[in-house]
Short mmCIF file of C-alpha atoms and ligand atoms in Angstrom, two decimals:
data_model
loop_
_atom_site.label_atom_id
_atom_site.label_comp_id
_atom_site.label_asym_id
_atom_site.label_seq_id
_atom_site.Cartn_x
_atom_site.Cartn_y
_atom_site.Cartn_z
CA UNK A 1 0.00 0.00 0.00
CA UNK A 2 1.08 3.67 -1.00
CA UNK A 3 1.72 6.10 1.53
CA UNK A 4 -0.92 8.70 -0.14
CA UNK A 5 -3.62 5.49 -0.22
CA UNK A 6 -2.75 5.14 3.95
CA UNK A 7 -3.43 8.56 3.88
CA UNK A 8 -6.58 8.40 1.71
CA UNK A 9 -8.02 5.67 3.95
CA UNK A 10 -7.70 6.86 7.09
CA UNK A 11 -8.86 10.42 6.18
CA UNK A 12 -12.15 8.43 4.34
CA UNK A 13 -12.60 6.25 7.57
CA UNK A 14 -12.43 9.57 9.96
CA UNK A 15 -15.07 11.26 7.40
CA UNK A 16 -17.03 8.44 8.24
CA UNK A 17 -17.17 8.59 11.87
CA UNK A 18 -17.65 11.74 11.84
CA UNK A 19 -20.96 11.80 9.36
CA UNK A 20 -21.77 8.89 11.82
CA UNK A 21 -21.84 10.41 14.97
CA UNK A 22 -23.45 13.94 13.62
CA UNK A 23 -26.02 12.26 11.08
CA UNK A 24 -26.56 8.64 11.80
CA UNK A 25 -26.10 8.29 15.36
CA UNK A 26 -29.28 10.48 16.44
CA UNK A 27 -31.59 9.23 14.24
CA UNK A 28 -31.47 5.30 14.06
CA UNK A 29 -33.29 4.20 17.43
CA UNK A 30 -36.37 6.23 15.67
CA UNK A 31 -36.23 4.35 12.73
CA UNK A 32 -35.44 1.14 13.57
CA UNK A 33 -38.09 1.83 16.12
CA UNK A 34 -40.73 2.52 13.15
CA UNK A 35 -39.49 0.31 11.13
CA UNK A 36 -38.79 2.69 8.30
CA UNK A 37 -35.85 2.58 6.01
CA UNK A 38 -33.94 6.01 6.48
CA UNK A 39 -34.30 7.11 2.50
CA UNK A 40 -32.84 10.75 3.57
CA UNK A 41 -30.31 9.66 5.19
CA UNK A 42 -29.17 6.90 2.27
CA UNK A 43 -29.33 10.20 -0.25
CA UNK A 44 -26.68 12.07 1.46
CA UNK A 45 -24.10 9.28 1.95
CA UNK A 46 -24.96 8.84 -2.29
CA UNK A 47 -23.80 12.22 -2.10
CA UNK A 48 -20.80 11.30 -0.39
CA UNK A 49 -19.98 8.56 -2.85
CA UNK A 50 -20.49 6.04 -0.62
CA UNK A 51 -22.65 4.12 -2.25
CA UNK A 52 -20.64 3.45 -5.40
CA UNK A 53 -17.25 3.03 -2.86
CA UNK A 54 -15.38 0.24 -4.65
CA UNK A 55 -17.59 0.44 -7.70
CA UNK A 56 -16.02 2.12 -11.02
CA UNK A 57 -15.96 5.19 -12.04
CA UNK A 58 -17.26 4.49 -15.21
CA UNK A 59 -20.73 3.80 -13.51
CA UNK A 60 -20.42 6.70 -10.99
CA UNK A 61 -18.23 4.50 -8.14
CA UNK A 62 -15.15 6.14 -6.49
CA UNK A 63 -12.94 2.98 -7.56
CA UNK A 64 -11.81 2.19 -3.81
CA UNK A 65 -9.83 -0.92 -3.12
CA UNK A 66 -12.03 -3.57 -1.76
CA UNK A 67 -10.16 -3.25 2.15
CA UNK A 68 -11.21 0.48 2.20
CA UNK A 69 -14.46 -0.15 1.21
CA UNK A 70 -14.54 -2.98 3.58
CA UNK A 71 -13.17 -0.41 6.58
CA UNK A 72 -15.74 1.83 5.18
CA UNK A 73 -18.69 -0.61 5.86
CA UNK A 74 -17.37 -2.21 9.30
CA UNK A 75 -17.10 1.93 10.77
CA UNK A 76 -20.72 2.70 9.65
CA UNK A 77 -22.04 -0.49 10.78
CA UNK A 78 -20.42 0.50 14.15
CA UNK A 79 -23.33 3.02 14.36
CA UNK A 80 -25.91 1.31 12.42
CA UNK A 81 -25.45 -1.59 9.63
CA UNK A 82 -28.67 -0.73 7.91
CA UNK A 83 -26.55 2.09 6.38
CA UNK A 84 -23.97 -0.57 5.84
CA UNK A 85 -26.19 -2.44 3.80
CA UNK A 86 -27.39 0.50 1.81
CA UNK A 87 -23.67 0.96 1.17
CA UNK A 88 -22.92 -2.62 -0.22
CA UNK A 89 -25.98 -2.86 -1.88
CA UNK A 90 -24.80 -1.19 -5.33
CA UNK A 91 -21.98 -3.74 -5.81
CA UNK A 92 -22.77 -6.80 -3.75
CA UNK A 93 -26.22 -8.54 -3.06
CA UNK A 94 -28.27 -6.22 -6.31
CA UNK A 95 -25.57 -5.43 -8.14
CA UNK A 96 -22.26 -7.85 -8.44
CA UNK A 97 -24.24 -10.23 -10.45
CA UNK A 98 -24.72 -7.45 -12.62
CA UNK A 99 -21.35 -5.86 -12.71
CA UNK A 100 -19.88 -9.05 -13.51
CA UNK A 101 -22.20 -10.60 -16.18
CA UNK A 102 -24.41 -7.53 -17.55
CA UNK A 103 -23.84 -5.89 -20.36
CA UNK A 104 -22.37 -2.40 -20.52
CA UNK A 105 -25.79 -1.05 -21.49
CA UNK A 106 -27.16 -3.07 -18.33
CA UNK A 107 -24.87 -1.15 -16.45
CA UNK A 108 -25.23 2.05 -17.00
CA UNK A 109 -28.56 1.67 -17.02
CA UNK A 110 -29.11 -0.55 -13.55
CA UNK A 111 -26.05 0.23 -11.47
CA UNK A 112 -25.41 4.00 -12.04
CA UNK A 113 -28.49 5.21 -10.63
CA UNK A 114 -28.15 2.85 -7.79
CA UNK A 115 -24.54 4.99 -7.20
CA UNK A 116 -26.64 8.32 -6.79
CA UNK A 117 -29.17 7.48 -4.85
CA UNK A 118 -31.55 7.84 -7.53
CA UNK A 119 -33.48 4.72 -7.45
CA UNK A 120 -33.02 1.83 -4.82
CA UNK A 121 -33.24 -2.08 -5.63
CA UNK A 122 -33.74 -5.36 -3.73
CA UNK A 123 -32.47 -9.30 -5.06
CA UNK A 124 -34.95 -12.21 -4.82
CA UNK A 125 -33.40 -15.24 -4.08
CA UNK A 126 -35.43 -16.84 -1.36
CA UNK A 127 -38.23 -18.99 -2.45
CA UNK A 128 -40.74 -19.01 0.72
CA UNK A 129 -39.67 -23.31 0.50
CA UNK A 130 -36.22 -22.32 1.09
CA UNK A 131 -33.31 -20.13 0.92
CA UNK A 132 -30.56 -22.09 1.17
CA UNK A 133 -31.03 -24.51 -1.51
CA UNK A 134 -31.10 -22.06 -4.48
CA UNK A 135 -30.75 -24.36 -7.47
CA UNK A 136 -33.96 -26.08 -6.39
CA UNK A 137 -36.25 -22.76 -6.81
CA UNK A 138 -39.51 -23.07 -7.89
CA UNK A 139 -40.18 -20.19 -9.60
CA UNK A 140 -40.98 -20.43 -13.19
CA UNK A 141 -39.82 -18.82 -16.79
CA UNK A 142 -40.74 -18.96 -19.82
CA UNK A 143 -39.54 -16.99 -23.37
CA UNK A 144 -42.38 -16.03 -25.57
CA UNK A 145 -40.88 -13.83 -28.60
CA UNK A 146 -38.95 -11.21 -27.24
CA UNK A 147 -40.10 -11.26 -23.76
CA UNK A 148 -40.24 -13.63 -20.34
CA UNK A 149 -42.81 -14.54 -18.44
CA UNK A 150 -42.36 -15.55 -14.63
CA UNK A 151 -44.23 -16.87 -12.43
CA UNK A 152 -43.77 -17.67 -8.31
CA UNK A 153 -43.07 -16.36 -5.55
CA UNK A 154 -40.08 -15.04 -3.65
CA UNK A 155 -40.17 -14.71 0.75
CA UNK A 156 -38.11 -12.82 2.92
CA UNK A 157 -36.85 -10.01 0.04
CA UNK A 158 -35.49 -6.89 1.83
CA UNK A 159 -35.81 -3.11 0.44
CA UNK A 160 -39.64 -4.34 -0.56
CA UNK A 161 -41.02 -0.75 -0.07
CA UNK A 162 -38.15 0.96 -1.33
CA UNK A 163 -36.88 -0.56 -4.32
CA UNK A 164 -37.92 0.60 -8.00
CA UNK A 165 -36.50 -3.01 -9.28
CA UNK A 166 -35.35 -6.16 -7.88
CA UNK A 167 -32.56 -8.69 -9.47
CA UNK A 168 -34.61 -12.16 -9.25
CA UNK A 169 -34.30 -15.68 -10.55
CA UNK A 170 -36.48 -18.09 -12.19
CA UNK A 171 -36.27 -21.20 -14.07
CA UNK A 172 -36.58 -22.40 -17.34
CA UNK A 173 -37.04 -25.95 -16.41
CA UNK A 174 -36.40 -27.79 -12.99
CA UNK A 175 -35.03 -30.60 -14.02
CA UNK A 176 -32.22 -28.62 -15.37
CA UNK A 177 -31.10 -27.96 -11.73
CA UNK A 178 -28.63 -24.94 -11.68
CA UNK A 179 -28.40 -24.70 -15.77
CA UNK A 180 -32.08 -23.66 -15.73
CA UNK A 181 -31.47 -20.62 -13.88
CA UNK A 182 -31.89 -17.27 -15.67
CA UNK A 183 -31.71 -13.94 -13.50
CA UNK A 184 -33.78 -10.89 -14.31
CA UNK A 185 -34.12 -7.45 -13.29
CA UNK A 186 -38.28 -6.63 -12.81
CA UNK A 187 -39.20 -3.39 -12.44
CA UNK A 188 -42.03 -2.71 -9.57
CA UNK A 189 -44.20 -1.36 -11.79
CA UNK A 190 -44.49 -4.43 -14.07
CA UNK A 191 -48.18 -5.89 -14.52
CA UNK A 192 -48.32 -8.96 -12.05
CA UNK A 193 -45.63 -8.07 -9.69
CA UNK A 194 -46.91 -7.70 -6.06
CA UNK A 195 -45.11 -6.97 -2.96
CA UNK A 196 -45.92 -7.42 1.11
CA UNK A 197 -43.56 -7.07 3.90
CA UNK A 198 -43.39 -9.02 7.42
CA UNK A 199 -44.04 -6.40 10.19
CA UNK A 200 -42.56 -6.56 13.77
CA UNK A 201 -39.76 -8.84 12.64
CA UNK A 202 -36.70 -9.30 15.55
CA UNK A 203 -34.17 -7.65 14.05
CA UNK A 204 -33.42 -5.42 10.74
CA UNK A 205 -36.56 -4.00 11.31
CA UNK A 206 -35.83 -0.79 9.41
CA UNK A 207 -35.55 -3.07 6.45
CA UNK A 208 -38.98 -3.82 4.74
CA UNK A 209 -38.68 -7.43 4.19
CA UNK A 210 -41.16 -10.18 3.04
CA UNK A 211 -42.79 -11.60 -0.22
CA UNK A 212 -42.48 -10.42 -3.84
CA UNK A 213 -45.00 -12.87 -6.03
CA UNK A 214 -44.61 -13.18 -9.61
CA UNK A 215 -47.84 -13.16 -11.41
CA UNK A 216 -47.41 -13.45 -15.13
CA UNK A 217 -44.89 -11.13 -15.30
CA UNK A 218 -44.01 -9.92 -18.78
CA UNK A 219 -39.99 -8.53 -18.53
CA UNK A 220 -38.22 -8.27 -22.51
CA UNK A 221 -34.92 -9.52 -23.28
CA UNK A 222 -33.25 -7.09 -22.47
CA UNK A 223 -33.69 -7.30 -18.81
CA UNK A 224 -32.08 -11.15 -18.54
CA UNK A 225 -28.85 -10.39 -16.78
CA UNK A 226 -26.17 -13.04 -18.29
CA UNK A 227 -26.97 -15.88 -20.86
CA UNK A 228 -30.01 -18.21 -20.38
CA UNK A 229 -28.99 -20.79 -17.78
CA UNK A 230 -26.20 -18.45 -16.48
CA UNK A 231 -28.56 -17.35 -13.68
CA UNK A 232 -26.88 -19.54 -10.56
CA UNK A 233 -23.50 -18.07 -11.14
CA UNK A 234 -25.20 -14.22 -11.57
CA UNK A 235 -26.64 -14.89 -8.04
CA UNK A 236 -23.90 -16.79 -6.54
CA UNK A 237 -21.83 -13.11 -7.21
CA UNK A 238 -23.95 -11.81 -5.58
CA UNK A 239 -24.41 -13.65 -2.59
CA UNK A 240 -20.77 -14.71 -2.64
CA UNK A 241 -19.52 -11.02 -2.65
CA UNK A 242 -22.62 -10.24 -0.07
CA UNK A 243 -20.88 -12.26 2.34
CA UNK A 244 -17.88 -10.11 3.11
CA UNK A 245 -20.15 -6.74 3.53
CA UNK A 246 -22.20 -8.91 5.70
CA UNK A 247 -19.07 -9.78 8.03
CA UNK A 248 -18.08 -6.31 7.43
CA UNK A 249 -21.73 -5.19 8.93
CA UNK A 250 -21.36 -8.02 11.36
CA UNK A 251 -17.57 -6.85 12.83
CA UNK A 252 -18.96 -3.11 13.36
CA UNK A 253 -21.94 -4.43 15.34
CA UNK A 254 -19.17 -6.87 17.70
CA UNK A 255 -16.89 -3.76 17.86
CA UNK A 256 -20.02 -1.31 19.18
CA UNK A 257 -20.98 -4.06 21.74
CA UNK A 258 -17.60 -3.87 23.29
CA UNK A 259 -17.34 -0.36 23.01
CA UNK A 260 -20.55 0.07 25.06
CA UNK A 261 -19.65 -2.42 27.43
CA UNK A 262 -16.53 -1.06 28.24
CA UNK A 263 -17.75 2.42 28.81
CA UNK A 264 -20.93 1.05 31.19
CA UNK A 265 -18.51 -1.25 32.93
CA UNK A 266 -16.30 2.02 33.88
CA UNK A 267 -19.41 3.84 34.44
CA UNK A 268 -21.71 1.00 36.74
CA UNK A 269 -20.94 0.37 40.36
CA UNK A 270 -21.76 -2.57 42.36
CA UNK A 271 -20.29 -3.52 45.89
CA UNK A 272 -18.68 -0.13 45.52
CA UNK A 273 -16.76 -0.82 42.27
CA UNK A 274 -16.87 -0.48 38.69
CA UNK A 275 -17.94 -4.02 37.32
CA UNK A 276 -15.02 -4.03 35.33
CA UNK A 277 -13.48 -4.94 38.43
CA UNK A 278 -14.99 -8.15 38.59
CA UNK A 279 -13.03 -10.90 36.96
CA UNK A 280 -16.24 -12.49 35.21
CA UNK A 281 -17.24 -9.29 33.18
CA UNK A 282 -13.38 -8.95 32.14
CA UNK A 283 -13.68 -12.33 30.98
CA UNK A 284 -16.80 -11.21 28.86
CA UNK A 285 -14.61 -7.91 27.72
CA UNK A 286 -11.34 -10.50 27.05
CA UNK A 287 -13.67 -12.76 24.61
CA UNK A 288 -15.11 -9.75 23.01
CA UNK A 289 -11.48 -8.38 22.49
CA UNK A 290 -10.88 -11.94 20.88
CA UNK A 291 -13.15 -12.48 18.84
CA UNK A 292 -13.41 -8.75 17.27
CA UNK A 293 -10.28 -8.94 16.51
CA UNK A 294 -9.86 -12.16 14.98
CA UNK A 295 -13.08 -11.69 12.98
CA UNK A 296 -11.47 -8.69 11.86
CA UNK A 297 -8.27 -10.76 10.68
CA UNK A 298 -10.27 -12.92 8.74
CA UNK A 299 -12.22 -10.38 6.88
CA UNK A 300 -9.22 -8.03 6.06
CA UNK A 301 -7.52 -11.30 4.55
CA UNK A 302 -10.87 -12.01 2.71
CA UNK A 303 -10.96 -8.30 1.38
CA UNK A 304 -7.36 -8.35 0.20
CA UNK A 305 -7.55 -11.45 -1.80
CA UNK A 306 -10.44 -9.59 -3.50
CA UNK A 307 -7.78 -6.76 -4.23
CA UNK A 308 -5.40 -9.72 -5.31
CA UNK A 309 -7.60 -10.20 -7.86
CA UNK A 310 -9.27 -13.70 -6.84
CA UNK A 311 -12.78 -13.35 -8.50
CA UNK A 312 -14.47 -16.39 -6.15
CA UNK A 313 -12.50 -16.13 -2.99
CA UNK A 314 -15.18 -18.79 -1.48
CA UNK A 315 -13.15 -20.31 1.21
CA UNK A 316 -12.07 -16.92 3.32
CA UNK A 317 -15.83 -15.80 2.73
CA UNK A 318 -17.02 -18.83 4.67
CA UNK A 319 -14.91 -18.12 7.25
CA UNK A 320 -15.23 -14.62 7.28
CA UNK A 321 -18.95 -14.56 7.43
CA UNK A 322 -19.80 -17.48 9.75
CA UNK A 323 -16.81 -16.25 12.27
CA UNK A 324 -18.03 -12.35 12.34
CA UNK A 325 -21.69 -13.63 12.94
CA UNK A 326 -20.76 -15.79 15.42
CA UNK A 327 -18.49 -13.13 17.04
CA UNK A 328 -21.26 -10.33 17.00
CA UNK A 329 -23.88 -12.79 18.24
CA UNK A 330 -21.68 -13.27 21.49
CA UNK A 331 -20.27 -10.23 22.12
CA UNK A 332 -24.36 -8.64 21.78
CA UNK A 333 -25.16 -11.40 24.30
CA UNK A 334 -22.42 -10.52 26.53
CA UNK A 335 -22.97 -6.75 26.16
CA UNK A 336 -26.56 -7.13 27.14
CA UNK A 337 -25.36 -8.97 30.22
CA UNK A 338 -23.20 -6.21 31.26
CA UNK A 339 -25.90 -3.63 31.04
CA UNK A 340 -27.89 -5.79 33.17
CA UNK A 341 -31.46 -4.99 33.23
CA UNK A 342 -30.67 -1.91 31.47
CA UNK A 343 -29.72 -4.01 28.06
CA UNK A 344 -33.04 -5.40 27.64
CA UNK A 345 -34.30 -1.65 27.31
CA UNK A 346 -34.65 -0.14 24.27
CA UNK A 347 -33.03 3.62 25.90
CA UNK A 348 -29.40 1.94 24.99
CA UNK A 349 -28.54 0.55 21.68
CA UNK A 350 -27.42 -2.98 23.08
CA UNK A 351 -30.79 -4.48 22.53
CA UNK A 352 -30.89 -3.47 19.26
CA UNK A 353 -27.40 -5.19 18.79
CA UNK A 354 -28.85 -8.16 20.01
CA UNK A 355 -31.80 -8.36 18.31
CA UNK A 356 -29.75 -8.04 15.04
CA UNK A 357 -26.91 -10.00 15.81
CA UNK A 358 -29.03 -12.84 15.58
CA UNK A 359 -30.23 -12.29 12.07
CA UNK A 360 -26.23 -12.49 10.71
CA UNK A 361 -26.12 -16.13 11.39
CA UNK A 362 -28.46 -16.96 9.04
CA UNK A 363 -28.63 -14.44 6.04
CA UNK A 364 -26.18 -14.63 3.07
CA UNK A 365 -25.95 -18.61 4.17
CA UNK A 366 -27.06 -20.01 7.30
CA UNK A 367 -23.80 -20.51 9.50
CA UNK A 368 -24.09 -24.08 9.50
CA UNK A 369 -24.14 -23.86 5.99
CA UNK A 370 -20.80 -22.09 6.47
CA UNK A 371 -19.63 -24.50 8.72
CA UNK A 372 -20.04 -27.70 6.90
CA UNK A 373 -18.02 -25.90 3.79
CA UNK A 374 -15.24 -24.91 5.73
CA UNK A 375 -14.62 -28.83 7.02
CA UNK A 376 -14.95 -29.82 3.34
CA UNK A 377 -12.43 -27.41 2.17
CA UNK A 378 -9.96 -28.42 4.99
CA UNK A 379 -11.19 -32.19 4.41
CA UNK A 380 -10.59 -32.04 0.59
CA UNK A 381 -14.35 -32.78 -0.11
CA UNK A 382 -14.45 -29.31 -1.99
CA UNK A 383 -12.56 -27.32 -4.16
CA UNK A 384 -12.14 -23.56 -3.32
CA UNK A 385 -11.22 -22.89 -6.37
CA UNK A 386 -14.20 -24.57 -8.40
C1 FAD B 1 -33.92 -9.93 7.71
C2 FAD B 1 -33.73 -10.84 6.54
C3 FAD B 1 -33.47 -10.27 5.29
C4 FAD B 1 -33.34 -11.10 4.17
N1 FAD B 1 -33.14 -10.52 2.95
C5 FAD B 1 -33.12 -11.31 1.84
C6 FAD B 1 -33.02 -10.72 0.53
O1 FAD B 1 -32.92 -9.49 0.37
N2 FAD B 1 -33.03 -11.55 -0.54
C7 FAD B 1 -33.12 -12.91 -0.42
O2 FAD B 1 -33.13 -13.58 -1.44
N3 FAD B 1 -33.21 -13.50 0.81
C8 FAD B 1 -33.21 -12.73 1.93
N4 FAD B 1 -33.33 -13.30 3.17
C9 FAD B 1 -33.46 -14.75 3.28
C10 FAD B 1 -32.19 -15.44 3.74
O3 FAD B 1 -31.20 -15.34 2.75
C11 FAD B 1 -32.60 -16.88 4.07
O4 FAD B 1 -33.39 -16.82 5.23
C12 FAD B 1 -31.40 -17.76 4.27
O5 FAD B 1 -30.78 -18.01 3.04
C13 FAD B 1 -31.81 -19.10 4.91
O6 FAD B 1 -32.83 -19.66 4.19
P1 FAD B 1 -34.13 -20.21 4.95
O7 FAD B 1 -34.58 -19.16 5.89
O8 FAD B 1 -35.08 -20.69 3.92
O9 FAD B 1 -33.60 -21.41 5.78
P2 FAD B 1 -33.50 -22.94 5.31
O10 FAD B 1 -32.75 -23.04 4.03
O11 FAD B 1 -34.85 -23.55 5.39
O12 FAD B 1 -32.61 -23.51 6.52
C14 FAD B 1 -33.14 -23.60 7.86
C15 FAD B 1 -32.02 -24.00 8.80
O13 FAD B 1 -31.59 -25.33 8.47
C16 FAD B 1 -30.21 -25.49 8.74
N5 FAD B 1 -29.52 -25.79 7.47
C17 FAD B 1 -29.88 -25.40 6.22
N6 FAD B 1 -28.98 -25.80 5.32
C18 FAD B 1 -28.02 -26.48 6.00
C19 FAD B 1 -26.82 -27.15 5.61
N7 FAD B 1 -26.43 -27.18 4.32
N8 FAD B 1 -26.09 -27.71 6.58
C20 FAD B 1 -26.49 -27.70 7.89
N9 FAD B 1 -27.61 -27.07 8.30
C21 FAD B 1 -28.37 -26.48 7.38
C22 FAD B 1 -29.73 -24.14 9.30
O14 FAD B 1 -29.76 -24.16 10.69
C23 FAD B 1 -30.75 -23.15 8.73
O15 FAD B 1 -30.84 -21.95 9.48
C24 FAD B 1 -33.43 -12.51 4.32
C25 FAD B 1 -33.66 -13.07 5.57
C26 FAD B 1 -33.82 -12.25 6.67
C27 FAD B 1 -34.06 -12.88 8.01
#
């Protein structure tokens, strides 16, 4: 790394913390609260050129290096991940599939907007019969001249009330297993596309999430990302590079759970001490320290092979998602326990931590998922290069 980039990145990440604190920081307990996605506040970071961060220029991005944009993600998500999901969005779950098999016209068309905050977009992978099993979707296509029609239905898509399109799959046969798949972007306003989010969800609430059903949906040509049948590997980009802004969101929700556990155990007496006298509660603090760090290990390794070049760096994703997860899951948990009764009220942000720490284990692969690839990679079972 150059000296100037050092310079660059620390001078983006401060920018960052600072927007944080000043624009993010008192407004997210309203809207997770109402369960509203913050729009205004996803318009000015577009305006920052957040949203296109490692994307290129030629569609609007500022052509960062995939470990600042990764820094960028874990130091918003330290405030509130929802923004660091509005910041990966563009080139991960909606638009890597996109950016790596759509065509130029695709792009500019699709992705550039997304960079400016102009229009918003969701990806439909989940079939309400199962998310993890993607080549076995039941959703239907079919060509007739120069159009598609789709039928079925997708569950648990997020940005439902905000997006203008979503990037969503369907099959040409069944049988065909993953060479059936063919991936489409479907505007809202297309005849026979309805949408209806899940209220009161535990966590990610300011995310509209919930079904998007396919009724005879007419979408031309034009609108198939990648060749017919080429539809698994358009959403396994996606999902594949989803996974490290997912650990990235994950490692800046770990990070604020020990941050506010160290300042309340300075802060709380009992017995006439802090409780970060107690041995216990330093033991919570010591496998906080642990695991944020290591998570963080793992993800900076998984963001500079992405730098290196790999296209498909599977293996370090795996790890990088399932550990961060894992890591935020625990250190929420232990946070809330250090705040005592206090964590379980919604007055300090640990609940919310915990309520959405839970929800990183299973999107973007379920951790056991995860788990079971990262014993067949070390077994030999499965190639991490396939
Ligand atoms: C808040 C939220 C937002 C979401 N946003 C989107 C979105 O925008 N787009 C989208 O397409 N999807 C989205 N999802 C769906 C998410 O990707 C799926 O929930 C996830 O892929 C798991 O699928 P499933 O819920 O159908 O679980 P299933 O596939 O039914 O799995 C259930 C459980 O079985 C176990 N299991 C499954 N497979 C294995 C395995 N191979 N080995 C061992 N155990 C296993 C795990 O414990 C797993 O949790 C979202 C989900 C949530 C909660």
């Amino acid at each position: 790394m150059t000296a100037d980039l050092a310079v660059d990145r620390e001078a983006l990440l401060a920018a960052v913390r600072d927007f944080a604190e000043r624009e993010i920081a008192p407004r997210v307990g309203a809207y997770d609260r109402e369960e509203r996605f913050p729009v205004e506040l996803v318009r000015e970071v577009a305006g920052l050129g957040w949203l296109g961060a490692v994307i290129d220029p030629r569609y609007g991005g500022l052509g960062l290096d995939w470990l600042t944009f990764t820094q960028l993600i874990e130091e918003v998500s330290r405030t509130c991940h929802i923004i660091g999901l509005a910041i990966s969005m563009p080139s991960g779950l909606v638009g890597a599939g996109i950016l790596r098999y759509g065509t130029e016209e695709q792009k500019q068309r699709w992705i550039a907007p997304l960079v400016r905050g102009e229009s918003f977009a969701g990806a439909g992978v989940t079939e309400p019969g199962g998310g993890t099993d993607v080549a076995s979707m039941t959703t239907r296509c079919r060509r007739e001249g120069d159009e598609y029609v789709i039928n079925g239905a997708k569950a648990w898509i997020s940005m439902l009330d905000t997006a203008d399109w979503f990037l969503t799959f369907a099959t040409l046969d069944p049988a065909k297993g993953r060479d059936g798949v063919c991936a489409f972007v479907v505007e809202r306003d297309r005849a026979g596309l309805t949408t209806s989010p899940y209220r009161n969800k535990l966590g990610f609430r300011p995310l509209a999430t919930g079904d998007l059903v396919l009724d005879e949906v007419r979408v031309p040509v034009g609108n198939r990302i990648g060749a017919e049948g080429e539809g698994y590997r358009v959403a396994m980009a996606a999902v594949e590079t989803g996974r490290l802004s997912v650990a990235a969101r994950a490692l800046g929700l770990a990070q604020a759970s020990l941050d506010a556990s160290v300042s309340y155990a300075r802060l709380r007496h009992v017995l006439g001490q802090e409780i970060g006298r107690f041995q216990l509660v330093q033991s919570m603090i010591t496998d906080m320290v642990v695991g944020v760090e290591g998570a963080r290990q793992l993800l900076y390794e998984l963001a500079r092979d992405r730098d290196a070049g790999v296209a498909r760096p599977r293996r370090r994703a795996s790890l990088a998602k399932m550990h961060a997860s894992d890591v935020a899951m625990a250190a929420a948990t232990s946070a809330v326990q250090i705040h005592g009764a206090y964590g379980i009220s919604e007055d300090y942000p640990v609940a919310r931590y915990f309520r959405d720490a839970k929800v990183f284990q299973i999107v973007e692969g379920n951790n056991q998922l995860h788990r079971g690839m990262v014993a067949e990679y070390a077994l030999g079972y499965r190639d991490p290069d396939r």
